[in-house]
PDB file of N, CA and C in Angstrom:
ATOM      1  N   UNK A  20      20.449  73.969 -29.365  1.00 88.00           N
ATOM      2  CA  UNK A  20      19.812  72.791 -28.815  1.00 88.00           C
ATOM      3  C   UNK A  20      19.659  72.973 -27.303  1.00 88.00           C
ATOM      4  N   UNK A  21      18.746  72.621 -26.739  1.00 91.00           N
ATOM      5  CA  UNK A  21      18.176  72.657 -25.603  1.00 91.00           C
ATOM      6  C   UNK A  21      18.126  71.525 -24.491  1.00 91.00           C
ATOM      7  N   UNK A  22      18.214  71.638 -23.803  1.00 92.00           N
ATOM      8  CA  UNK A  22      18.721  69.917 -22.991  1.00 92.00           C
ATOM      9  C   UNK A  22      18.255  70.285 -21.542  1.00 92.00           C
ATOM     10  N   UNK A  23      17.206  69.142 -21.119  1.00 92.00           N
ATOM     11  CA  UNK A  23      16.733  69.508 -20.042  1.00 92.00           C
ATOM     12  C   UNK A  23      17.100  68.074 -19.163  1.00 92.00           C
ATOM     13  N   UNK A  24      17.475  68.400 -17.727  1.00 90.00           N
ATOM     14  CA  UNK A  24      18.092  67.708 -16.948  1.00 90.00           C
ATOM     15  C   UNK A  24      16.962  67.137 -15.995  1.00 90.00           C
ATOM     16  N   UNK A  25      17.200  66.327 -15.344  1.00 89.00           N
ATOM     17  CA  UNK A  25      16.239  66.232 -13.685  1.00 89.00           C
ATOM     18  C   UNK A  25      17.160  65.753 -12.781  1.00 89.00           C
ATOM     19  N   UNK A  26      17.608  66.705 -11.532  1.00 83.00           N
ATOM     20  CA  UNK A  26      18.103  66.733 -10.369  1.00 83.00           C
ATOM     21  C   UNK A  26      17.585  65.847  -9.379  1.00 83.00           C
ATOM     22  N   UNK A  27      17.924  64.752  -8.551  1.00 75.00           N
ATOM     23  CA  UNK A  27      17.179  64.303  -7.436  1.00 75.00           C
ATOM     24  C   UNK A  27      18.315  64.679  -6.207  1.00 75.00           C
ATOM     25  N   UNK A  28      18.093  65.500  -5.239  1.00 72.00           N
ATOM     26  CA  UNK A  28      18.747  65.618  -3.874  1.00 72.00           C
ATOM     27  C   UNK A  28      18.314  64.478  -3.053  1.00 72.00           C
ATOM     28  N   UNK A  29      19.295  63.557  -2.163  1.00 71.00           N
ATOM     29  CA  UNK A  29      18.722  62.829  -1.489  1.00 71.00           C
ATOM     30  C   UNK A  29      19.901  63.101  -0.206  1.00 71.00           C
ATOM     31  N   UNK A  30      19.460  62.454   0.595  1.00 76.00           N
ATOM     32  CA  UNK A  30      20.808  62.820   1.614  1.00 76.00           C
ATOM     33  C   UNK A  30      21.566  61.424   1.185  1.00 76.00           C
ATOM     34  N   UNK A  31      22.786  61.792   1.975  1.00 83.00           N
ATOM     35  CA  UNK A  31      23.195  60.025   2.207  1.00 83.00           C
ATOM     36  C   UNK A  31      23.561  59.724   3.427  1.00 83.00           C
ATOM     37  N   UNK A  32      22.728  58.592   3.505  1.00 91.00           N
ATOM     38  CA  UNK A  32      22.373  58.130   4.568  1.00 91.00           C
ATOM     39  C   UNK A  32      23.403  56.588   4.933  1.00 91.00           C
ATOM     40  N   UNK A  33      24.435  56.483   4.238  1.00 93.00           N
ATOM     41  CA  UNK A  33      25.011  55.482   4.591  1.00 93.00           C
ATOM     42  C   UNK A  33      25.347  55.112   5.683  1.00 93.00           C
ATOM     43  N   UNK A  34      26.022  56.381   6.514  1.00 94.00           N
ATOM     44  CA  UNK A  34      26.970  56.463   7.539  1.00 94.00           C
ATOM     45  C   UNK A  34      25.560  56.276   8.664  1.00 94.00           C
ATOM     46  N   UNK A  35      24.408  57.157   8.270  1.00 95.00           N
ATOM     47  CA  UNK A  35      23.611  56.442   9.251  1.00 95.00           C
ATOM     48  C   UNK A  35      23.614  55.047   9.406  1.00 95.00           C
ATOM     49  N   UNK A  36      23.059  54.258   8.550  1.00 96.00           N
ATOM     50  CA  UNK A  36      22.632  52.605   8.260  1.00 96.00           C
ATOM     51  C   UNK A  36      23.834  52.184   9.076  1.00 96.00           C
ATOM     52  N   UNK A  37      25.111  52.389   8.851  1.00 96.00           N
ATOM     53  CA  UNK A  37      26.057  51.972   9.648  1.00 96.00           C
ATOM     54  C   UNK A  37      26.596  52.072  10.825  1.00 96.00           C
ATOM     55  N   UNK A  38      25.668  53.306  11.141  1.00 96.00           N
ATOM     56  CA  UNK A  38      26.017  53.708  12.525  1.00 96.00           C
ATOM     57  C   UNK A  38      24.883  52.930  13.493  1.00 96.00           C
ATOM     58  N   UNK A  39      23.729  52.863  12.871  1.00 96.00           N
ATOM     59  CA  UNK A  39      22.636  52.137  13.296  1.00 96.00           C
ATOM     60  C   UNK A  39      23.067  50.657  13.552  1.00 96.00           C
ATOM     61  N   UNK A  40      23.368  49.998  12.569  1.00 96.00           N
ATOM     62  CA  UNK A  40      23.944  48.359  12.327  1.00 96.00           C
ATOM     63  C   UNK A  40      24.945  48.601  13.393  1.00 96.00           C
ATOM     64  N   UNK A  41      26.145  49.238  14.249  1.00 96.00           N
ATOM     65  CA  UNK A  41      27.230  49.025  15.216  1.00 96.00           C
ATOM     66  C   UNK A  41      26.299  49.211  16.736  1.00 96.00           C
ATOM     67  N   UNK A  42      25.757  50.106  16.579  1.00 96.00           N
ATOM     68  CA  UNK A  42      25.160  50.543  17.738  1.00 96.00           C
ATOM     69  C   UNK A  42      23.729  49.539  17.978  1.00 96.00           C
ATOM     70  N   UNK A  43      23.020  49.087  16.994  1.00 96.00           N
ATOM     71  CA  UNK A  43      21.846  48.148  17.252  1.00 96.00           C
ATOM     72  C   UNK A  43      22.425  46.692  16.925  1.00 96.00           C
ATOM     73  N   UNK A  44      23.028  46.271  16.976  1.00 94.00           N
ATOM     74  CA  UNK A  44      23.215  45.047  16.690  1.00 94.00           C
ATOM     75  C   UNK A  44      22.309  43.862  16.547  1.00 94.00           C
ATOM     76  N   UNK A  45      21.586  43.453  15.975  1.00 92.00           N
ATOM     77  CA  UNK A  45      20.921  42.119  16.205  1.00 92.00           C
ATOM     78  C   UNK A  45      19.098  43.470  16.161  1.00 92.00           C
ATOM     79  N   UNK A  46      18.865  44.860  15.289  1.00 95.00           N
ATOM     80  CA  UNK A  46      18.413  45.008  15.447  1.00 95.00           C
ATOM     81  C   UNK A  46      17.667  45.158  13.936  1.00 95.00           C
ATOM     82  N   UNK A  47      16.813  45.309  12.946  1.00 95.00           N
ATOM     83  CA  UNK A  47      16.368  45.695  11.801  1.00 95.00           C
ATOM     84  C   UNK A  47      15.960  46.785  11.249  1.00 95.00           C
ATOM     85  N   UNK A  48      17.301  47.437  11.631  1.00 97.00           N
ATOM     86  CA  UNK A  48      16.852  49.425  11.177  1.00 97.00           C
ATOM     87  C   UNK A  48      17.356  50.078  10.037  1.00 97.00           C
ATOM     88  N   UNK A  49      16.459  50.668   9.152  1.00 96.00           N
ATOM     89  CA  UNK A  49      16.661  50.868   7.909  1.00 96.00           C
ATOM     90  C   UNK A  49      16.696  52.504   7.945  1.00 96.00           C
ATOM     91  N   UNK A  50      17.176  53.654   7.457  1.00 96.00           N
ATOM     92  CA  UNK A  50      17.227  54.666   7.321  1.00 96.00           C
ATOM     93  C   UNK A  50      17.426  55.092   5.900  1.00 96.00           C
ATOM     94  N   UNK A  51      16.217  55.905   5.390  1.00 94.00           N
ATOM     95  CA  UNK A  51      15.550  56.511   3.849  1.00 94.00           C
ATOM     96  C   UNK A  51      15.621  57.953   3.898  1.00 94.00           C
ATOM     97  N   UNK A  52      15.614  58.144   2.734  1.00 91.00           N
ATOM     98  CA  UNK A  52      15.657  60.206   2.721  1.00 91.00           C
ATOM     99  C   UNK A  52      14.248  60.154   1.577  1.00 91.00           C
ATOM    100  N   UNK A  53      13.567  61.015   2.702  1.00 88.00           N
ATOM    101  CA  UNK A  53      11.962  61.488   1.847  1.00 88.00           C
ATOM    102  C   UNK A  53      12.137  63.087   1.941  1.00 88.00           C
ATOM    103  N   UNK A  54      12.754  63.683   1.416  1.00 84.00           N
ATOM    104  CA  UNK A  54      12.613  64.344   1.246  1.00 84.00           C
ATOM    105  C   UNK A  54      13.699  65.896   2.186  1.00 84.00           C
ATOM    106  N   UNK A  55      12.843  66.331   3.413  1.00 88.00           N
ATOM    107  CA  UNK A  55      13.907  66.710   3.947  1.00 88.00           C
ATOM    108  C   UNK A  55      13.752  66.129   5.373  1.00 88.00           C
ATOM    109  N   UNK A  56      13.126  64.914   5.149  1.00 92.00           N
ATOM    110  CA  UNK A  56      12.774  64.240   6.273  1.00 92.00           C
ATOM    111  C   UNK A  56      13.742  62.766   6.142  1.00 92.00           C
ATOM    112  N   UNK A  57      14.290  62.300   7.302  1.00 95.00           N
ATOM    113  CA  UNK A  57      14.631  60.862   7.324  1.00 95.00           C
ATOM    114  C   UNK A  57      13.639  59.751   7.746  1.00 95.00           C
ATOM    115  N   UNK A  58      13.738  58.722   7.605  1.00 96.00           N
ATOM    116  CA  UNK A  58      12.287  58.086   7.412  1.00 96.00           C
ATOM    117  C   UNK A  58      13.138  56.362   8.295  1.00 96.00           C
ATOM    118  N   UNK A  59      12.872  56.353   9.417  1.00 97.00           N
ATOM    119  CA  UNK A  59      13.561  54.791  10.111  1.00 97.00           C
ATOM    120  C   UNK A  59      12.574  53.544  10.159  1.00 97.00           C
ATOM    121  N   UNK A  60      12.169  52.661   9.474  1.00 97.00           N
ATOM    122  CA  UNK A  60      11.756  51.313   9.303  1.00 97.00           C
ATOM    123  C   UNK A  60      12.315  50.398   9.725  1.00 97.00           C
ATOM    124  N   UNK A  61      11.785  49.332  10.012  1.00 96.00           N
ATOM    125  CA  UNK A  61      11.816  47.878  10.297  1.00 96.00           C
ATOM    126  C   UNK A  61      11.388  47.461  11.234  1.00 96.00           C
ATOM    127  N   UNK A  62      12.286  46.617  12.059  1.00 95.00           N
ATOM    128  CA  UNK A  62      11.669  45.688  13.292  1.00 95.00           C
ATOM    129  C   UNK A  62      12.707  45.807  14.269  1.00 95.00           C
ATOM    130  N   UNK A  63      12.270  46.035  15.707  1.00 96.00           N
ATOM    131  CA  UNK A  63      13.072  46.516  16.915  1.00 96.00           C
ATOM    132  C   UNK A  63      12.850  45.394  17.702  1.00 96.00           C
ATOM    133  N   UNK A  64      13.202  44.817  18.938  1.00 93.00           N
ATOM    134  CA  UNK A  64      12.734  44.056  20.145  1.00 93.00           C
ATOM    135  C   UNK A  64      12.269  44.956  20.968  1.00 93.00           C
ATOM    136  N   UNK A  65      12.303  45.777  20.984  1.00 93.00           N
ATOM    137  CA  UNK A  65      11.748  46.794  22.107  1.00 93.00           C
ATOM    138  C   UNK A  65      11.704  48.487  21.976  1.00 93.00           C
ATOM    139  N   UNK A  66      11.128  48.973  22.760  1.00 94.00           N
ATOM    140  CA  UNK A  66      10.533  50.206  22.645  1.00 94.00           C
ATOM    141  C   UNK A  66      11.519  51.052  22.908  1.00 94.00           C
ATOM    142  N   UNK A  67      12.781  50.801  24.106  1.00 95.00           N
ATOM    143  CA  UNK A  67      13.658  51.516  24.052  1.00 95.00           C
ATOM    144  C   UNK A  67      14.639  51.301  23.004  1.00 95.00           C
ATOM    145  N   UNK A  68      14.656  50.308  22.456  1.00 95.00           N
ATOM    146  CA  UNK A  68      16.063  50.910  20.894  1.00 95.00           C
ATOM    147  C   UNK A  68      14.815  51.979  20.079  1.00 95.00           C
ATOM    148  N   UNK A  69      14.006  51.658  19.532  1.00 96.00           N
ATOM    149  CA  UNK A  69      13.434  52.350  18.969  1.00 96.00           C
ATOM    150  C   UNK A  69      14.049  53.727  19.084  1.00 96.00           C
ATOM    151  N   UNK A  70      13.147  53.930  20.564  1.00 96.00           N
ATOM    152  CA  UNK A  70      13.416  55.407  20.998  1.00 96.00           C
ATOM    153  C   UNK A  70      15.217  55.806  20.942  1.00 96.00           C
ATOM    154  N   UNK A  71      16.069  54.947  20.638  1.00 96.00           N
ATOM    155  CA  UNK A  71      17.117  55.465  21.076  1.00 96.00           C
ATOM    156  C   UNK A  71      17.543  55.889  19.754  1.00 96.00           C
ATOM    157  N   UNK A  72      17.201  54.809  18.725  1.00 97.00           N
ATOM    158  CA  UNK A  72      17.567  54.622  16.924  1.00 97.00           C
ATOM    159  C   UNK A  72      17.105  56.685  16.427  1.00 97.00           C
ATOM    160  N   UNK A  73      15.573  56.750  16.915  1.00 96.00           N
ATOM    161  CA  UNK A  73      14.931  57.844  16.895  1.00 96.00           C
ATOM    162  C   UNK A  73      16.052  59.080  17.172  1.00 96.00           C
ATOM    163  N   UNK A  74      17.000  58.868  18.194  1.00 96.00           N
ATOM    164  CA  UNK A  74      17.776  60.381  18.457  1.00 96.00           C
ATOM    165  C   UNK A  74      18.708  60.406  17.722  1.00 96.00           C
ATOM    166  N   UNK A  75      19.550  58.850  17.286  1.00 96.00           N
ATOM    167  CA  UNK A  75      20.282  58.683  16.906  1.00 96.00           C
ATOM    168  C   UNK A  75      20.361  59.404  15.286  1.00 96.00           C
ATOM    169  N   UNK A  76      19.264  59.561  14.793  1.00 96.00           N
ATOM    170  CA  UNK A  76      18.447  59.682  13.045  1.00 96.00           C
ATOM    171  C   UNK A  76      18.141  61.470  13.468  1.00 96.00           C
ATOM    172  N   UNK A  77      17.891  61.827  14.679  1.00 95.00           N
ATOM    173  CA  UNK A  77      17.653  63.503  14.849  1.00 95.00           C
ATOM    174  C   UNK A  77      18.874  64.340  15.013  1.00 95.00           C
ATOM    175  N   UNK A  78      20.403  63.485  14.827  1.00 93.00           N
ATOM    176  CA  UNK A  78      21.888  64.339  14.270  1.00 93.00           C
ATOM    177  C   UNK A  78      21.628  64.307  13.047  1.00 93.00           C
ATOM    178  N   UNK A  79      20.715  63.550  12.247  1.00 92.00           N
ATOM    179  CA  UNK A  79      20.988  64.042  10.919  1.00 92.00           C
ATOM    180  C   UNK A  79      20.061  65.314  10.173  1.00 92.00           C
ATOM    181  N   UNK A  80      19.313  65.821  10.451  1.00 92.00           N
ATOM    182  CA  UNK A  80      18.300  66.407  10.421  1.00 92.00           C
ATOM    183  C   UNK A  80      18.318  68.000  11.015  1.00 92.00           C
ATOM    184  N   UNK A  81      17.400  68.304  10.968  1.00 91.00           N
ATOM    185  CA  UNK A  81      17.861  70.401  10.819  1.00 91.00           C
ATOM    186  C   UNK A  81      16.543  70.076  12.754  1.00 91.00           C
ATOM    187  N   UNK A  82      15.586  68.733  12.635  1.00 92.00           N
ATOM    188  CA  UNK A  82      15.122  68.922  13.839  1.00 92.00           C
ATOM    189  C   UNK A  82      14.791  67.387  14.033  1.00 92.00           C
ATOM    190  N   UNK A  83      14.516  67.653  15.416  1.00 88.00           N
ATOM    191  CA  UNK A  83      13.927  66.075  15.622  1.00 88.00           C
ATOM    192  C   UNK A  83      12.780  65.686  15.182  1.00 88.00           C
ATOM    193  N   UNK A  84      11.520  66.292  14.779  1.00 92.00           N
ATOM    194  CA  UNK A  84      10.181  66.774  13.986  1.00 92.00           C
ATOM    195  C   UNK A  84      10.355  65.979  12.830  1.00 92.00           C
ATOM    196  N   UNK A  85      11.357  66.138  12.012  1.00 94.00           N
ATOM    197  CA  UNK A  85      11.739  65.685  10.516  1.00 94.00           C
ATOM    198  C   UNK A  85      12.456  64.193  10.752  1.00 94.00           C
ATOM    199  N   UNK A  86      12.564  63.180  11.552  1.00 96.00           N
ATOM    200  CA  UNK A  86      12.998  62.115  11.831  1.00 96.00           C
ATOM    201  C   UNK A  86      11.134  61.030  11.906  1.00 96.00           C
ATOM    202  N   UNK A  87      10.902  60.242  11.015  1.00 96.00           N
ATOM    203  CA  UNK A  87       9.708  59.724  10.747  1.00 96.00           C
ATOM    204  C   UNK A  87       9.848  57.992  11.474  1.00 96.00           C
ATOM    205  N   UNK A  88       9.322  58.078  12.185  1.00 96.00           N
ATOM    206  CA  UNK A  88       9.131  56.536  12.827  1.00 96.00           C
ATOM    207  C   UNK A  88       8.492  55.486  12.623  1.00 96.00           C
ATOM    208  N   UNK A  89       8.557  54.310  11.449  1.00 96.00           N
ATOM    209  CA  UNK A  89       8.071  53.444  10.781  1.00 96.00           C
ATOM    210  C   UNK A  89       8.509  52.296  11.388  1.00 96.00           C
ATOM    211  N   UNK A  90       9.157  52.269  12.449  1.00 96.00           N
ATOM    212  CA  UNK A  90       9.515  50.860  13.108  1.00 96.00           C
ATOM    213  C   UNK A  90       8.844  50.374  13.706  1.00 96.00           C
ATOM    214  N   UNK A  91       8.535  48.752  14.185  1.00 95.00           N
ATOM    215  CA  UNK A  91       7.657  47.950  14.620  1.00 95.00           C
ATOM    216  C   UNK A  91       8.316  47.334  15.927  1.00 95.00           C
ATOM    217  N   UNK A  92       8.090  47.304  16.397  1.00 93.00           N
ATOM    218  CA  UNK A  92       7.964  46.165  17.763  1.00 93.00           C
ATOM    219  C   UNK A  92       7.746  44.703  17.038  1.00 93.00           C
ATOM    220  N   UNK A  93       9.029  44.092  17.526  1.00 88.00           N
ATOM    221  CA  UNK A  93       8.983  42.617  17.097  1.00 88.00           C
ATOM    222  C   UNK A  93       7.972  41.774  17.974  1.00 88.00           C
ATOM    223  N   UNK A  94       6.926  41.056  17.599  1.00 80.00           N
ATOM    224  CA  UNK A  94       6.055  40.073  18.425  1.00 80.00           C
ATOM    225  C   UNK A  94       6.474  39.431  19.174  1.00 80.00           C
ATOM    226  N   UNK A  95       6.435  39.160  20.313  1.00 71.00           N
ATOM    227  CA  UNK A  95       7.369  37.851  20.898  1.00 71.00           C
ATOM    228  C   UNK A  95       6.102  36.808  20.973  1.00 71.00           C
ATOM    229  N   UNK A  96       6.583  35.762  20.882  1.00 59.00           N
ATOM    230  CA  UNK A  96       5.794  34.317  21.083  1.00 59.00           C
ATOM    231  C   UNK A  96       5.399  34.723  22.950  1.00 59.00           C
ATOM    232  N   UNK A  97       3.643  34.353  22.884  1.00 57.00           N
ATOM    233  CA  UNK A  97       3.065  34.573  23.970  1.00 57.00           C
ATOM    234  C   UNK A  97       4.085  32.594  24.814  1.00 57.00           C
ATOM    235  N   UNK A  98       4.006  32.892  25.693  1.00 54.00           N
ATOM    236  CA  UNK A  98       5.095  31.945  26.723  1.00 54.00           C
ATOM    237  C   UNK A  98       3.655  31.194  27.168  1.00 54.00           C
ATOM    238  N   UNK A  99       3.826  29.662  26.914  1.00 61.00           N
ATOM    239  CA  UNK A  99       2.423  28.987  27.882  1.00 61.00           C
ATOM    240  C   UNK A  99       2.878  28.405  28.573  1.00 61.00           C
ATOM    241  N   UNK A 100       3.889  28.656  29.568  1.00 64.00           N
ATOM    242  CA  UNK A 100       4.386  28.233  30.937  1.00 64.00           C
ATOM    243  C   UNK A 100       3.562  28.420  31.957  1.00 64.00           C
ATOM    244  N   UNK A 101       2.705  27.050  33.053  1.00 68.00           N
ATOM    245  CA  UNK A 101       2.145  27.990  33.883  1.00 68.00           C
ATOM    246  C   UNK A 101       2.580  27.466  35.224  1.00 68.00           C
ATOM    247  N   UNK A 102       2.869  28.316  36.209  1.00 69.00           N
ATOM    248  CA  UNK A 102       3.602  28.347  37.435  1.00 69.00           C
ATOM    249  C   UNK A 102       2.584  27.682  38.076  1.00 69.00           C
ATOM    250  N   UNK A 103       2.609  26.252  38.829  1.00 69.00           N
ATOM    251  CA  UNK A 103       1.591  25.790  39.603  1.00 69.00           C
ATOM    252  C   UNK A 103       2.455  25.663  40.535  1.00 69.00           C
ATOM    253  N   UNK A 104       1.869  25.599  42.049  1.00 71.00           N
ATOM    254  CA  UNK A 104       2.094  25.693  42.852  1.00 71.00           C
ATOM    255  C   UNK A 104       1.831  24.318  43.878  1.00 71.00           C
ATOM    256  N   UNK A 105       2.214  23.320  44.346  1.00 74.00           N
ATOM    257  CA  UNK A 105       1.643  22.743  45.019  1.00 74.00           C
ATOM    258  C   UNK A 105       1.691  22.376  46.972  1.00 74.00           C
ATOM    259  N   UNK A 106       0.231  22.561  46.767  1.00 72.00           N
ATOM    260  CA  UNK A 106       0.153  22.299  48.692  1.00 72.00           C
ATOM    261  C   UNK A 106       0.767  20.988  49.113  1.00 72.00           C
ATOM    262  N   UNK A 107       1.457  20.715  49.984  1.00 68.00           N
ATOM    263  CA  UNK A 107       1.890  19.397  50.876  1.00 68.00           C
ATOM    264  C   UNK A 107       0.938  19.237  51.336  1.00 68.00           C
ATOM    265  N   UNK A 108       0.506  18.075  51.473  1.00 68.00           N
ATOM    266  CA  UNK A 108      -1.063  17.396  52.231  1.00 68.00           C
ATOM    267  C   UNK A 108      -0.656  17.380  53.706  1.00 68.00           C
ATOM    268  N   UNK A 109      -1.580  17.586  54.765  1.00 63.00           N
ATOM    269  CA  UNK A 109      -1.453  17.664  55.927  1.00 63.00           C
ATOM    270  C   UNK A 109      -1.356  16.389  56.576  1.00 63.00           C
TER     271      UNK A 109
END
């Protein structure tokens, strides 16, 4: 009898997700294994966690090349505050 299997390699990525969640706090970063690539999603406040989440995801990886950047910039509500200024009458 003959018995055929199917293997899936994935990394595990736990210790990332968790290392991400201590170090981003209050941030929405998800870390996936595609393959021999890591794959970082969600929603950031800004451009520098991003970039930082990004190096953080290139220790896991053989290069920084293979670290895939799917994260978003959170919208902020445009502010309709407007600074008027007023002259004292002469």
């Amino acid at each position: 009898m003959r018995r055929q299997y199917e293997i899936i390699v994935q990394r595990d990525l736990a210790q990332l997700n968790e290392q991400m969640m201590k170090l981003f706090p209050g941030e929405a970063i998800e870390a996936q294994s595609n393959g021999k690539s890591v794959v970082l999603s969600g929603i950031v406040t800004n451009k520098d966690a991003a970039d930082k989440a990004m190096n953080v995801a290139a220790g896991y990886v053989e290069k920084a090349g293979d670290v895939v950047n799917l994260l978003k910039l959170q919208e902020t509500q445009a502010s309709n505050q407007v600074l008027l200024r007023c002259a004292s009458p002469r």
